[in-house]
Amino acid sequence: MSKHTIAVLGIGNMGAGISKNLARFIKQNPTFHPELLVYNRSPEKAQRFAQSIANNDEYAKVSVSSPEYIAKNANVIFSCLFDDHALEIASKASSPKNGLLFVNTSTVYPAVITTINQQASSAGIRFVNSPVFGRPDAAHAGKLVSTMAGSSEAKEEVKPILEAYSRAVIDVGEDPKLSAVLKIIGNFTIASTIEVSAEAQFLAEMNSLSSSAISDLYSHLFPGIFAGYSAKIHKSLFSAEDGFSIDGGLKDVGFARQLANESGSSLPLGNLIYDHLQTAKELEAESGEKWDWSSLAKSVQKESGL
């Protein structure tokens, strides 16, 4: 019986972390083909990643490949591509390997996931939608929270691989779009914590209370994401280098607004956050810097006259 080959499409901040842990997983599991295939639209980035772990015995060999080669030779493909269109192109690669399992890890709109699932099924490709929660540092540390939805058989096969880069795996059923819904709602919740943290800190400053007191309070009452973003806002640590971009925030909060509109749900906070992200994008352009989505706090700061 031939050994299964694992591949990754997209070696960005998140894809590099996931790929690193998959290379370690392959090295530790001799039942898999001892080589990780990777593809990136910017080949230089994929080459740099492959070279970064090339001389480390902890990891399997990494080979930079084309989507066509990967589709014909890989048994399990992980997609870490940023946008829906790129994912659709990847999922329709010609002549896929028999029994191919395609796993999406990115935030993609539910209707698009449904279309991709139908296309994959028609092509004989098994599909699991598995978007992840966590920053790039969590991806590198193998501490992401993964969701998954798809057929029971496909999920059973892929779960041990997901655990290579996840601290938890949440199964939401057999309809792939459900994990997309969960991901959108989860990201909206995270964006909401940034909005609340920003409003609270600038309310404190307008009333002669140091924002550090709010940050300290959150570290005790709400450890984790709430406390983490509160500390970033207090220290004005908005660099996009290791964070989630404003464009990514606009995309995901936009998805939440679209989902609410299509389902008849009310999402007033989503509208406010979206407006603040748009303002942050304008302020980012004026600054000449690159900020992450927690910089929406600068919009709240501007409105507060601070």
PDB file of C-alpha atoms in Angstrom:
ATOM      1  CA  MET A   1       0.000   0.000   0.000  1.00  0.00           C
ATOM      2  CA  SER A   2       1.490   3.361  -1.040  1.00  0.00           C
ATOM      3  CA  LYS A   3       2.091   5.978   1.623  1.00  0.00           C
ATOM      4  CA  HIS A   4      -0.171   9.028   1.681  1.00  0.00           C
ATOM      5  CA  THR A   5       1.325  12.343   0.555  1.00  0.00           C
ATOM      6  CA  ILE A   6       0.351  15.621   2.259  1.00  0.00           C
ATOM      7  CA  ALA A   7       0.447  19.004   0.503  1.00  0.00           C
ATOM      8  CA  VAL A   8      -0.235  22.644   1.416  1.00  0.00           C
ATOM      9  CA  LEU A   9      -1.457  25.454  -0.864  1.00  0.00           C
ATOM     10  CA  GLY A  10      -0.536  28.899   0.474  1.00  0.00           C
ATOM     11  CA  ILE A  11       2.580  29.613   2.552  1.00  0.00           C
ATOM     12  CA  GLY A  12       1.617  32.939   4.099  1.00  0.00           C
ATOM     13  CA  ASN A  13       1.806  33.754   7.810  1.00  0.00           C
ATOM     14  CA  MET A  14      -0.726  31.071   8.724  1.00  0.00           C
ATOM     15  CA  GLY A  15       0.208  28.566   6.033  1.00  0.00           C
ATOM     16  CA  ALA A  16       3.871  28.589   7.057  1.00  0.00           C
ATOM     17  CA  GLY A  17       2.986  27.728  10.654  1.00  0.00           C
ATOM     18  CA  ILE A  18       0.598  24.976   9.616  1.00  0.00           C
ATOM     19  CA  SER A  19       3.131  23.601   7.126  1.00  0.00           C
ATOM     20  CA  LYS A  20       5.900  23.538   9.710  1.00  0.00           C
ATOM     21  CA  ASN A  21       3.791  21.413  12.036  1.00  0.00           C
ATOM     22  CA  LEU A  22       2.700  19.137   9.182  1.00  0.00           C
ATOM     23  CA  ALA A  23       6.361  18.611   8.242  1.00  0.00           C
ATOM     24  CA  ARG A  24       7.026  17.595  11.843  1.00  0.00           C
ATOM     25  CA  PHE A  25       3.964  15.314  11.834  1.00  0.00           C
ATOM     26  CA  ILE A  26       5.161  13.566   8.644  1.00  0.00           C
ATOM     27  CA  LYS A  27       8.610  13.069  10.148  1.00  0.00           C
ATOM     28  CA  GLN A  28       7.065  11.456  13.225  1.00  0.00           C
ATOM     29  CA  ASN A  29       4.655   9.247  11.259  1.00  0.00           C
ATOM     30  CA  PRO A  30       6.420   6.868   8.847  1.00  0.00           C
ATOM     31  CA  THR A  31       3.070   5.701   7.426  1.00  0.00           C
ATOM     32  CA  PHE A  32       3.059   8.967   5.409  1.00  0.00           C
ATOM     33  CA  HIS A  33       5.220   9.746   2.385  1.00  0.00           C
ATOM     34  CA  PRO A  34       8.367  11.429   3.832  1.00  0.00           C
ATOM     35  CA  GLU A  35       7.951  14.685   1.906  1.00  0.00           C
ATOM     36  CA  LEU A  36       5.621  17.675   2.268  1.00  0.00           C
ATOM     37  CA  LEU A  37       4.573  19.318  -1.003  1.00  0.00           C
ATOM     38  CA  VAL A  38       3.933  23.071  -0.884  1.00  0.00           C
ATOM     39  CA  TYR A  39       2.734  25.724  -3.318  1.00  0.00           C
ATOM     40  CA  ASN A  40       2.579  29.508  -3.065  1.00  0.00           C
ATOM     41  CA  ARG A  41       1.602  32.082  -5.687  1.00  0.00           C
ATOM     42  CA  SER A  42       4.888  33.809  -4.843  1.00  0.00           C
ATOM     43  CA  PRO A  43       7.348  30.924  -5.326  1.00  0.00           C
ATOM     44  CA  GLU A  44      10.132  32.761  -3.507  1.00  0.00           C
ATOM     45  CA  LYS A  45       8.166  32.675  -0.269  1.00  0.00           C
ATOM     46  CA  ALA A  46       7.653  28.916  -0.578  1.00  0.00           C
ATOM     47  CA  GLN A  47      11.354  28.437  -1.317  1.00  0.00           C
ATOM     48  CA  ARG A  48      12.333  30.488   1.739  1.00  0.00           C
ATOM     49  CA  PHE A  49      10.047  28.373   3.904  1.00  0.00           C
ATOM     50  CA  ALA A  50      11.484  25.122   2.547  1.00  0.00           C
ATOM     51  CA  GLN A  51      15.034  26.355   3.147  1.00  0.00           C
ATOM     52  CA  SER A  52      14.223  27.530   6.685  1.00  0.00           C
ATOM     53  CA  ILE A  53      13.690  23.953   7.896  1.00  0.00           C
ATOM     54  CA  ALA A  54      15.841  22.104   5.346  1.00  0.00           C
ATOM     55  CA  ASN A  55      18.684  21.295   7.742  1.00  0.00           C
ATOM     56  CA  ASN A  56      16.549  20.426  10.751  1.00  0.00           C
ATOM     57  CA  ASP A  57      16.092  16.697  11.401  1.00  0.00           C
ATOM     58  CA  GLU A  58      12.872  17.472  13.267  1.00  0.00           C
ATOM     59  CA  TYR A  59      11.062  18.062   9.977  1.00  0.00           C
ATOM     60  CA  ALA A  60      10.351  16.105   6.813  1.00  0.00           C
ATOM     61  CA  LYS A  61      11.675  17.319   3.475  1.00  0.00           C
ATOM     62  CA  VAL A  62       9.666  20.158   1.905  1.00  0.00           C
ATOM     63  CA  SER A  63       9.371  20.379  -1.892  1.00  0.00           C
ATOM     64  CA  VAL A  64       7.949  23.386  -3.747  1.00  0.00           C
ATOM     65  CA  SER A  65       5.485  22.193  -6.408  1.00  0.00           C
ATOM     66  CA  SER A  66       2.757  23.387  -8.782  1.00  0.00           C
ATOM     67  CA  PRO A  67      -1.000  23.029  -8.072  1.00  0.00           C
ATOM     68  CA  GLU A  68      -1.250  20.591 -11.003  1.00  0.00           C
ATOM     69  CA  TYR A  69       1.528  18.355  -9.665  1.00  0.00           C
ATOM     70  CA  ILE A  70       0.037  18.469  -6.172  1.00  0.00           C
ATOM     71  CA  ALA A  71      -3.456  17.553  -7.397  1.00  0.00           C
ATOM     72  CA  LYS A  72      -2.091  14.528  -9.267  1.00  0.00           C
ATOM     73  CA  ASN A  73       0.241  13.296  -6.524  1.00  0.00           C
ATOM     74  CA  ALA A  74      -1.092  14.329  -3.113  1.00  0.00           C
ATOM     75  CA  ASN A  75      -3.632  12.332  -1.127  1.00  0.00           C
ATOM     76  CA  VAL A  76      -4.466  15.150   1.313  1.00  0.00           C
ATOM     77  CA  ILE A  77      -4.297  18.830   0.338  1.00  0.00           C
ATOM     78  CA  PHE A  78      -4.558  21.645   2.870  1.00  0.00           C
ATOM     79  CA  SER A  79      -5.585  25.014   1.426  1.00  0.00           C
ATOM     80  CA  CYS A  80      -4.396  28.091   3.340  1.00  0.00           C
ATOM     81  CA  LEU A  81      -5.308  30.567   0.595  1.00  0.00           C
ATOM     82  CA  PHE A  82      -6.662  34.002   1.553  1.00  0.00           C
ATOM     83  CA  ASP A  83      -9.575  34.565  -0.818  1.00  0.00           C
ATOM     84  CA  ASP A  84     -12.562  32.613  -2.094  1.00  0.00           C
ATOM     85  CA  HIS A  85     -11.573  32.863  -5.777  1.00  0.00           C
ATOM     86  CA  ALA A  86      -8.136  31.378  -5.152  1.00  0.00           C
ATOM     87  CA  LEU A  87      -9.721  28.472  -3.285  1.00  0.00           C
ATOM     88  CA  GLU A  88     -12.159  27.798  -6.121  1.00  0.00           C
ATOM     89  CA  ILE A  89      -9.274  27.667  -8.623  1.00  0.00           C
ATOM     90  CA  ALA A  90      -7.310  25.275  -6.432  1.00  0.00           C
ATOM     91  CA  SER A  91     -10.260  22.972  -5.827  1.00  0.00           C
ATOM     92  CA  LYS A  92     -10.849  22.618  -9.600  1.00  0.00           C
ATOM     93  CA  ALA A  93      -7.308  21.511 -10.457  1.00  0.00           C
ATOM     94  CA  SER A  94      -7.374  18.982 -13.293  1.00  0.00           C
ATOM     95  CA  SER A  95      -6.781  15.230 -12.990  1.00  0.00           C
ATOM     96  CA  PRO A  96      -6.848  14.936  -9.191  1.00  0.00           C
ATOM     97  CA  LYS A  97      -5.457  11.826  -7.552  1.00  0.00           C
ATOM     98  CA  ASN A  98      -8.094   9.151  -6.920  1.00  0.00           C
ATOM     99  CA  GLY A  99      -9.650   9.579  -3.473  1.00  0.00           C
ATOM    100  CA  LEU A 100      -8.085  13.014  -2.954  1.00  0.00           C
ATOM    101  CA  LEU A 101      -9.071  14.710   0.326  1.00  0.00           C
ATOM    102  CA  PHE A 102      -9.204  18.511   0.078  1.00  0.00           C
ATOM    103  CA  VAL A 103      -9.145  20.479   3.357  1.00  0.00           C
ATOM    104  CA  ASN A 104      -9.833  24.221   3.502  1.00  0.00           C
ATOM    105  CA  THR A 105      -8.401  26.074   6.525  1.00  0.00           C
ATOM    106  CA  SER A 106      -9.324  29.640   5.519  1.00  0.00           C
ATOM    107  CA  THR A 107     -12.337  31.875   6.136  1.00  0.00           C
ATOM    108  CA  VAL A 108     -14.617  31.411   3.135  1.00  0.00           C
ATOM    109  CA  TYR A 109     -18.262  32.435   2.759  1.00  0.00           C
ATOM    110  CA  PRO A 110     -20.736  29.534   3.357  1.00  0.00           C
ATOM    111  CA  ALA A 111     -22.353  29.740  -0.093  1.00  0.00           C
ATOM    112  CA  VAL A 112     -18.926  29.476  -1.724  1.00  0.00           C
ATOM    113  CA  ILE A 113     -18.105  26.464   0.455  1.00  0.00           C
ATOM    114  CA  THR A 114     -21.315  24.800  -0.722  1.00  0.00           C
ATOM    115  CA  THR A 115     -20.330  25.412  -4.359  1.00  0.00           C
ATOM    116  CA  ILE A 116     -16.812  24.080  -3.800  1.00  0.00           C
ATOM    117  CA  ASN A 117     -18.192  20.989  -2.060  1.00  0.00           C
ATOM    118  CA  GLN A 118     -20.463  20.295  -5.024  1.00  0.00           C
ATOM    119  CA  GLN A 119     -17.624  20.793  -7.511  1.00  0.00           C
ATOM    120  CA  ALA A 120     -15.314  18.576  -5.476  1.00  0.00           C
ATOM    121  CA  SER A 121     -17.910  15.825  -5.229  1.00  0.00           C
ATOM    122  CA  SER A 122     -18.496  15.923  -8.990  1.00  0.00           C
ATOM    123  CA  ALA A 123     -14.745  15.524  -9.533  1.00  0.00           C
ATOM    124  CA  GLY A 124     -14.493  12.613  -7.088  1.00  0.00           C
ATOM    125  CA  ILE A 125     -12.741  14.769  -4.475  1.00  0.00           C
ATOM    126  CA  ARG A 126     -13.626  14.461  -0.801  1.00  0.00           C
ATOM    127  CA  PHE A 127     -13.956  17.818   0.968  1.00  0.00           C
ATOM    128  CA  VAL A 128     -13.602  18.872   4.604  1.00  0.00           C
ATOM    129  CA  ASN A 129     -14.040  22.516   5.567  1.00  0.00           C
ATOM    130  CA  SER A 130     -11.744  23.223   8.505  1.00  0.00           C
ATOM    131  CA  PRO A 131     -11.201  26.961   9.110  1.00  0.00           C
ATOM    132  CA  VAL A 132      -8.934  27.767  12.043  1.00  0.00           C
ATOM    133  CA  PHE A 133      -8.866  30.261  14.899  1.00  0.00           C
ATOM    134  CA  GLY A 134      -5.584  31.755  16.060  1.00  0.00           C
ATOM    135  CA  ARG A 135      -2.797  34.159  15.166  1.00  0.00           C
ATOM    136  CA  PRO A 136       0.313  33.184  13.178  1.00  0.00           C
ATOM    137  CA  ASP A 137       2.260  32.603  16.401  1.00  0.00           C
ATOM    138  CA  ALA A 138      -0.370  30.051  17.456  1.00  0.00           C
ATOM    139  CA  ALA A 139      -0.064  28.363  14.054  1.00  0.00           C
ATOM    140  CA  HIS A 140       3.702  28.008  14.482  1.00  0.00           C
ATOM    141  CA  ALA A 141       3.245  26.735  18.047  1.00  0.00           C
ATOM    142  CA  GLY A 142       0.660  24.154  16.966  1.00  0.00           C
ATOM    143  CA  LYS A 143      -1.987  25.799  19.176  1.00  0.00           C
ATOM    144  CA  LEU A 144      -4.729  26.711  16.701  1.00  0.00           C
ATOM    145  CA  VAL A 145      -8.385  25.888  17.294  1.00  0.00           C
ATOM    146  CA  SER A 146      -9.654  24.014  14.242  1.00  0.00           C
ATOM    147  CA  THR A 147     -13.226  23.442  13.163  1.00  0.00           C
ATOM    148  CA  MET A 148     -14.273  20.709  10.768  1.00  0.00           C
ATOM    149  CA  ALA A 149     -17.343  19.718   8.782  1.00  0.00           C
ATOM    150  CA  GLY A 150     -17.707  17.045   6.132  1.00  0.00           C
ATOM    151  CA  SER A 151     -18.410  13.348   5.784  1.00  0.00           C
ATOM    152  CA  SER A 152     -17.724  11.225   8.854  1.00  0.00           C
ATOM    153  CA  GLU A 153     -15.250   9.073   6.927  1.00  0.00           C
ATOM    154  CA  ALA A 154     -13.242  12.070   5.676  1.00  0.00           C
ATOM    155  CA  LYS A 155     -13.216  13.732   9.111  1.00  0.00           C
ATOM    156  CA  GLU A 156     -12.025  10.547  10.777  1.00  0.00           C
ATOM    157  CA  GLU A 157      -9.143  10.368   8.305  1.00  0.00           C
ATOM    158  CA  VAL A 158      -8.088  13.997   8.600  1.00  0.00           C
ATOM    159  CA  LYS A 159      -8.563  14.655  12.338  1.00  0.00           C
ATOM    160  CA  PRO A 160      -5.188  13.168  13.439  1.00  0.00           C
ATOM    161  CA  ILE A 161      -3.480  15.433  10.891  1.00  0.00           C
ATOM    162  CA  LEU A 162      -5.422  18.497  12.080  1.00  0.00           C
ATOM    163  CA  GLU A 163      -4.249  17.751  15.613  1.00  0.00           C
ATOM    164  CA  ALA A 164      -0.657  18.282  14.436  1.00  0.00           C
ATOM    165  CA  TYR A 165      -1.257  22.047  14.470  1.00  0.00           C
ATOM    166  CA  SER A 166      -4.326  22.332  16.757  1.00  0.00           C
ATOM    167  CA  ARG A 167      -4.968  22.405  20.483  1.00  0.00           C
ATOM    168  CA  ALA A 168      -8.620  21.615  19.836  1.00  0.00           C
ATOM    169  CA  VAL A 169     -10.744  20.354  16.938  1.00  0.00           C
ATOM    170  CA  ILE A 170     -14.463  21.248  16.899  1.00  0.00           C
ATOM    171  CA  ASP A 171     -16.707  18.978  14.818  1.00  0.00           C
ATOM    172  CA  VAL A 172     -19.863  20.774  13.648  1.00  0.00           C
ATOM    173  CA  GLY A 173     -21.420  18.095  11.466  1.00  0.00           C
ATOM    174  CA  GLU A 174     -21.475  16.856   7.884  1.00  0.00           C
ATOM    175  CA  ASP A 175     -22.502  20.013   5.997  1.00  0.00           C
ATOM    176  CA  PRO A 176     -19.235  21.844   5.181  1.00  0.00           C
ATOM    177  CA  LYS A 177     -20.886  25.271   5.229  1.00  0.00           C
ATOM    178  CA  LEU A 178     -21.579  24.951   8.981  1.00  0.00           C
ATOM    179  CA  SER A 179     -17.907  25.302   9.895  1.00  0.00           C
ATOM    180  CA  ALA A 180     -17.805  28.393   7.663  1.00  0.00           C
ATOM    181  CA  VAL A 181     -20.742  29.859   9.627  1.00  0.00           C
ATOM    182  CA  LEU A 182     -18.981  29.077  12.916  1.00  0.00           C
ATOM    183  CA  LYS A 183     -15.768  30.696  11.677  1.00  0.00           C
ATOM    184  CA  ILE A 184     -17.555  33.885  10.607  1.00  0.00           C
ATOM    185  CA  ILE A 185     -19.409  34.149  13.911  1.00  0.00           C
ATOM    186  CA  GLY A 186     -16.214  33.447  15.839  1.00  0.00           C
ATOM    187  CA  ASN A 187     -14.291  36.153  13.988  1.00  0.00           C
ATOM    188  CA  PHE A 188     -17.150  38.602  14.504  1.00  0.00           C
ATOM    189  CA  THR A 189     -16.973  37.840  18.232  1.00  0.00           C
ATOM    190  CA  ILE A 190     -13.223  38.509  18.273  1.00  0.00           C
ATOM    191  CA  ALA A 191     -13.729  41.794  16.401  1.00  0.00           C
ATOM    192  CA  SER A 192     -16.375  42.711  18.973  1.00  0.00           C
ATOM    193  CA  THR A 193     -13.896  42.233  21.817  1.00  0.00           C
ATOM    194  CA  ILE A 194     -11.526  44.667  20.084  1.00  0.00           C
ATOM    195  CA  GLU A 195     -14.328  47.221  19.714  1.00  0.00           C
ATOM    196  CA  VAL A 196     -15.405  46.866  23.360  1.00  0.00           C
ATOM    197  CA  SER A 197     -11.794  47.032  24.603  1.00  0.00           C
ATOM    198  CA  ALA A 198     -11.152  50.200  22.618  1.00  0.00           C
ATOM    199  CA  GLU A 199     -14.338  51.923  23.751  1.00  0.00           C
ATOM    200  CA  ALA A 200     -13.687  51.000  27.394  1.00  0.00           C
ATOM    201  CA  GLN A 201     -10.094  52.222  27.370  1.00  0.00           C
ATOM    202  CA  PHE A 202     -10.873  55.569  25.799  1.00  0.00           C
ATOM    203  CA  LEU A 203     -13.901  56.018  28.085  1.00  0.00           C
ATOM    204  CA  ALA A 204     -11.492  55.494  30.978  1.00  0.00           C
ATOM    205  CA  GLU A 205      -9.035  58.072  29.634  1.00  0.00           C
ATOM    206  CA  MET A 206     -11.831  60.612  29.116  1.00  0.00           C
ATOM    207  CA  ASN A 207     -12.616  60.212  32.812  1.00  0.00           C
ATOM    208  CA  SER A 208      -9.040  60.532  34.128  1.00  0.00           C
ATOM    209  CA  LEU A 209      -8.543  56.774  34.585  1.00  0.00           C
ATOM    210  CA  SER A 210      -5.457  55.254  33.014  1.00  0.00           C
ATOM    211  CA  SER A 211      -6.197  52.745  30.278  1.00  0.00           C
ATOM    212  CA  SER A 212      -3.698  50.451  32.009  1.00  0.00           C
ATOM    213  CA  ALA A 213      -6.325  49.922  34.707  1.00  0.00           C
ATOM    214  CA  ILE A 214      -8.737  48.565  32.085  1.00  0.00           C
ATOM    215  CA  SER A 215      -6.017  46.347  30.661  1.00  0.00           C
ATOM    216  CA  ASP A 216      -5.215  45.013  34.150  1.00  0.00           C
ATOM    217  CA  LEU A 217      -8.901  44.430  34.889  1.00  0.00           C
ATOM    218  CA  TYR A 218      -9.401  42.453  31.676  1.00  0.00           C
ATOM    219  CA  SER A 219      -6.314  40.324  32.368  1.00  0.00           C
ATOM    220  CA  HIS A 220      -8.059  39.077  35.534  1.00  0.00           C
ATOM    221  CA  LEU A 221     -11.685  38.991  34.403  1.00  0.00           C
ATOM    222  CA  PHE A 222     -11.254  37.941  30.767  1.00  0.00           C
ATOM    223  CA  PRO A 223      -7.870  36.234  30.244  1.00  0.00           C
ATOM    224  CA  GLY A 224      -7.158  35.196  26.672  1.00  0.00           C
ATOM    225  CA  ILE A 225      -8.313  37.059  23.566  1.00  0.00           C
ATOM    226  CA  PHE A 226     -10.024  39.891  25.447  1.00  0.00           C
ATOM    227  CA  ALA A 227      -6.997  40.581  27.636  1.00  0.00           C
ATOM    228  CA  GLY A 228      -4.585  40.150  24.730  1.00  0.00           C
ATOM    229  CA  TYR A 229      -6.227  42.727  22.485  1.00  0.00           C
ATOM    230  CA  SER A 230      -6.779  45.083  25.414  1.00  0.00           C
ATOM    231  CA  ALA A 231      -3.034  45.026  26.109  1.00  0.00           C
ATOM    232  CA  LYS A 232      -2.277  45.666  22.419  1.00  0.00           C
ATOM    233  CA  ILE A 233      -4.575  48.692  22.391  1.00  0.00           C
ATOM    234  CA  HIS A 234      -3.150  50.044  25.655  1.00  0.00           C
ATOM    235  CA  LYS A 235       0.410  49.780  24.278  1.00  0.00           C
ATOM    236  CA  SER A 236      -0.582  50.857  20.719  1.00  0.00           C
ATOM    237  CA  LEU A 237       0.921  47.674  19.264  1.00  0.00           C
ATOM    238  CA  PHE A 238      -0.814  47.697  15.909  1.00  0.00           C
ATOM    239  CA  SER A 239       1.861  46.300  13.580  1.00  0.00           C
ATOM    240  CA  ALA A 240       0.466  43.922  10.961  1.00  0.00           C
ATOM    241  CA  GLU A 241       3.679  41.891  10.900  1.00  0.00           C
ATOM    242  CA  ASP A 242       2.370  39.194  13.242  1.00  0.00           C
ATOM    243  CA  GLY A 243      -1.295  40.112  13.330  1.00  0.00           C
ATOM    244  CA  PHE A 244      -4.487  39.965  11.286  1.00  0.00           C
ATOM    245  CA  SER A 245      -4.641  42.679   8.630  1.00  0.00           C
ATOM    246  CA  ILE A 246      -7.283  45.400   8.392  1.00  0.00           C
ATOM    247  CA  ASP A 247      -8.223  44.012   4.968  1.00  0.00           C
ATOM    248  CA  GLY A 248      -8.763  40.607   6.554  1.00  0.00           C
ATOM    249  CA  GLY A 249     -10.947  42.199   9.216  1.00  0.00           C
ATOM    250  CA  LEU A 250     -13.020  44.043   6.622  1.00  0.00           C
ATOM    251  CA  LYS A 251     -13.460  40.799   4.709  1.00  0.00           C
ATOM    252  CA  ASP A 252     -14.569  38.783   7.743  1.00  0.00           C
ATOM    253  CA  VAL A 253     -16.801  41.415   9.353  1.00  0.00           C
ATOM    254  CA  GLY A 254     -18.228  41.978   5.867  1.00  0.00           C
ATOM    255  CA  PHE A 255     -19.037  38.259   5.743  1.00  0.00           C
ATOM    256  CA  ALA A 256     -20.832  38.546   9.095  1.00  0.00           C
ATOM    257  CA  ARG A 257     -22.893  41.490   7.860  1.00  0.00           C
ATOM    258  CA  GLN A 258     -23.755  39.614   4.649  1.00  0.00           C
ATOM    259  CA  LEU A 259     -24.709  36.489   6.603  1.00  0.00           C
ATOM    260  CA  ALA A 260     -26.917  38.549   8.915  1.00  0.00           C
ATOM    261  CA  ASN A 261     -28.595  40.310   6.000  1.00  0.00           C
ATOM    262  CA  GLU A 262     -29.294  37.059   4.144  1.00  0.00           C
ATOM    263  CA  SER A 263     -30.693  35.332   7.247  1.00  0.00           C
ATOM    264  CA  GLY A 264     -32.699  38.304   8.532  1.00  0.00           C
ATOM    265  CA  SER A 265     -30.555  38.707  11.662  1.00  0.00           C
ATOM    266  CA  SER A 266     -29.742  42.012  13.353  1.00  0.00           C
ATOM    267  CA  LEU A 267     -26.041  42.922  13.570  1.00  0.00           C
ATOM    268  CA  PRO A 268     -25.731  46.596  14.569  1.00  0.00           C
ATOM    269  CA  LEU A 269     -22.354  46.047  16.241  1.00  0.00           C
ATOM    270  CA  GLY A 270     -21.080  44.509  13.026  1.00  0.00           C
ATOM    271  CA  ASN A 271     -21.984  47.664  11.117  1.00  0.00           C
ATOM    272  CA  LEU A 272     -20.179  49.834  13.678  1.00  0.00           C
ATOM    273  CA  ILE A 273     -17.039  47.672  13.618  1.00  0.00           C
ATOM    274  CA  TYR A 274     -17.007  47.695   9.818  1.00  0.00           C
ATOM    275  CA  ASP A 275     -17.166  51.489   9.778  1.00  0.00           C
ATOM    276  CA  HIS A 276     -14.335  51.704  12.318  1.00  0.00           C
ATOM    277  CA  LEU A 277     -12.197  49.328  10.263  1.00  0.00           C
ATOM    278  CA  GLN A 278     -12.760  51.458   7.171  1.00  0.00           C
ATOM    279  CA  THR A 279     -11.632  54.538   9.100  1.00  0.00           C
ATOM    280  CA  ALA A 280      -8.611  52.616  10.395  1.00  0.00           C
ATOM    281  CA  LYS A 281      -7.757  51.732   6.791  1.00  0.00           C
ATOM    282  CA  GLU A 282      -7.765  55.428   5.889  1.00  0.00           C
ATOM    283  CA  LEU A 283      -5.592  56.298   8.898  1.00  0.00           C
ATOM    284  CA  GLU A 284      -3.226  53.462   8.017  1.00  0.00           C
ATOM    285  CA  ALA A 285      -2.786  54.870   4.507  1.00  0.00           C
ATOM    286  CA  GLU A 286      -1.997  58.320   5.940  1.00  0.00           C
ATOM    287  CA  SER A 287       0.591  56.823   8.316  1.00  0.00           C
ATOM    288  CA  GLY A 288       2.489  54.882   5.656  1.00  0.00           C
ATOM    289  CA  GLU A 289       2.593  51.908   8.033  1.00  0.00           C
ATOM    290  CA  LYS A 290       0.873  48.510   7.998  1.00  0.00           C
ATOM    291  CA  TRP A 291      -1.508  47.852  10.892  1.00  0.00           C
ATOM    292  CA  ASP A 292      -3.498  44.873  12.107  1.00  0.00           C
ATOM    293  CA  TRP A 293      -7.252  44.946  12.727  1.00  0.00           C
ATOM    294  CA  SER A 294      -6.895  45.964  16.386  1.00  0.00           C
ATOM    295  CA  SER A 295      -6.070  49.403  14.959  1.00  0.00           C
ATOM    296  CA  LEU A 296      -9.811  49.964  14.684  1.00  0.00           C
ATOM    297  CA  ALA A 297      -9.124  51.379  18.162  1.00  0.00           C
ATOM    298  CA  LYS A 298      -7.613  54.396  16.407  1.00  0.00           C
ATOM    299  CA  SER A 299     -11.051  55.121  14.929  1.00  0.00           C
ATOM    300  CA  VAL A 300     -12.607  55.079  18.408  1.00  0.00           C
ATOM    301  CA  GLN A 301      -9.736  57.259  19.673  1.00  0.00           C
ATOM    302  CA  LYS A 302     -10.340  59.762  16.880  1.00  0.00           C
ATOM    303  CA  GLU A 303     -14.081  59.901  17.606  1.00  0.00           C
ATOM    304  CA  SER A 304     -13.281  60.491  21.283  1.00  0.00           C
ATOM    305  CA  GLY A 305     -11.109  63.475  20.417  1.00  0.00           C
ATOM    306  CA  LEU A 306      -7.997  61.898  21.945  1.00  0.00           C
TER     307      LEU A 306
END
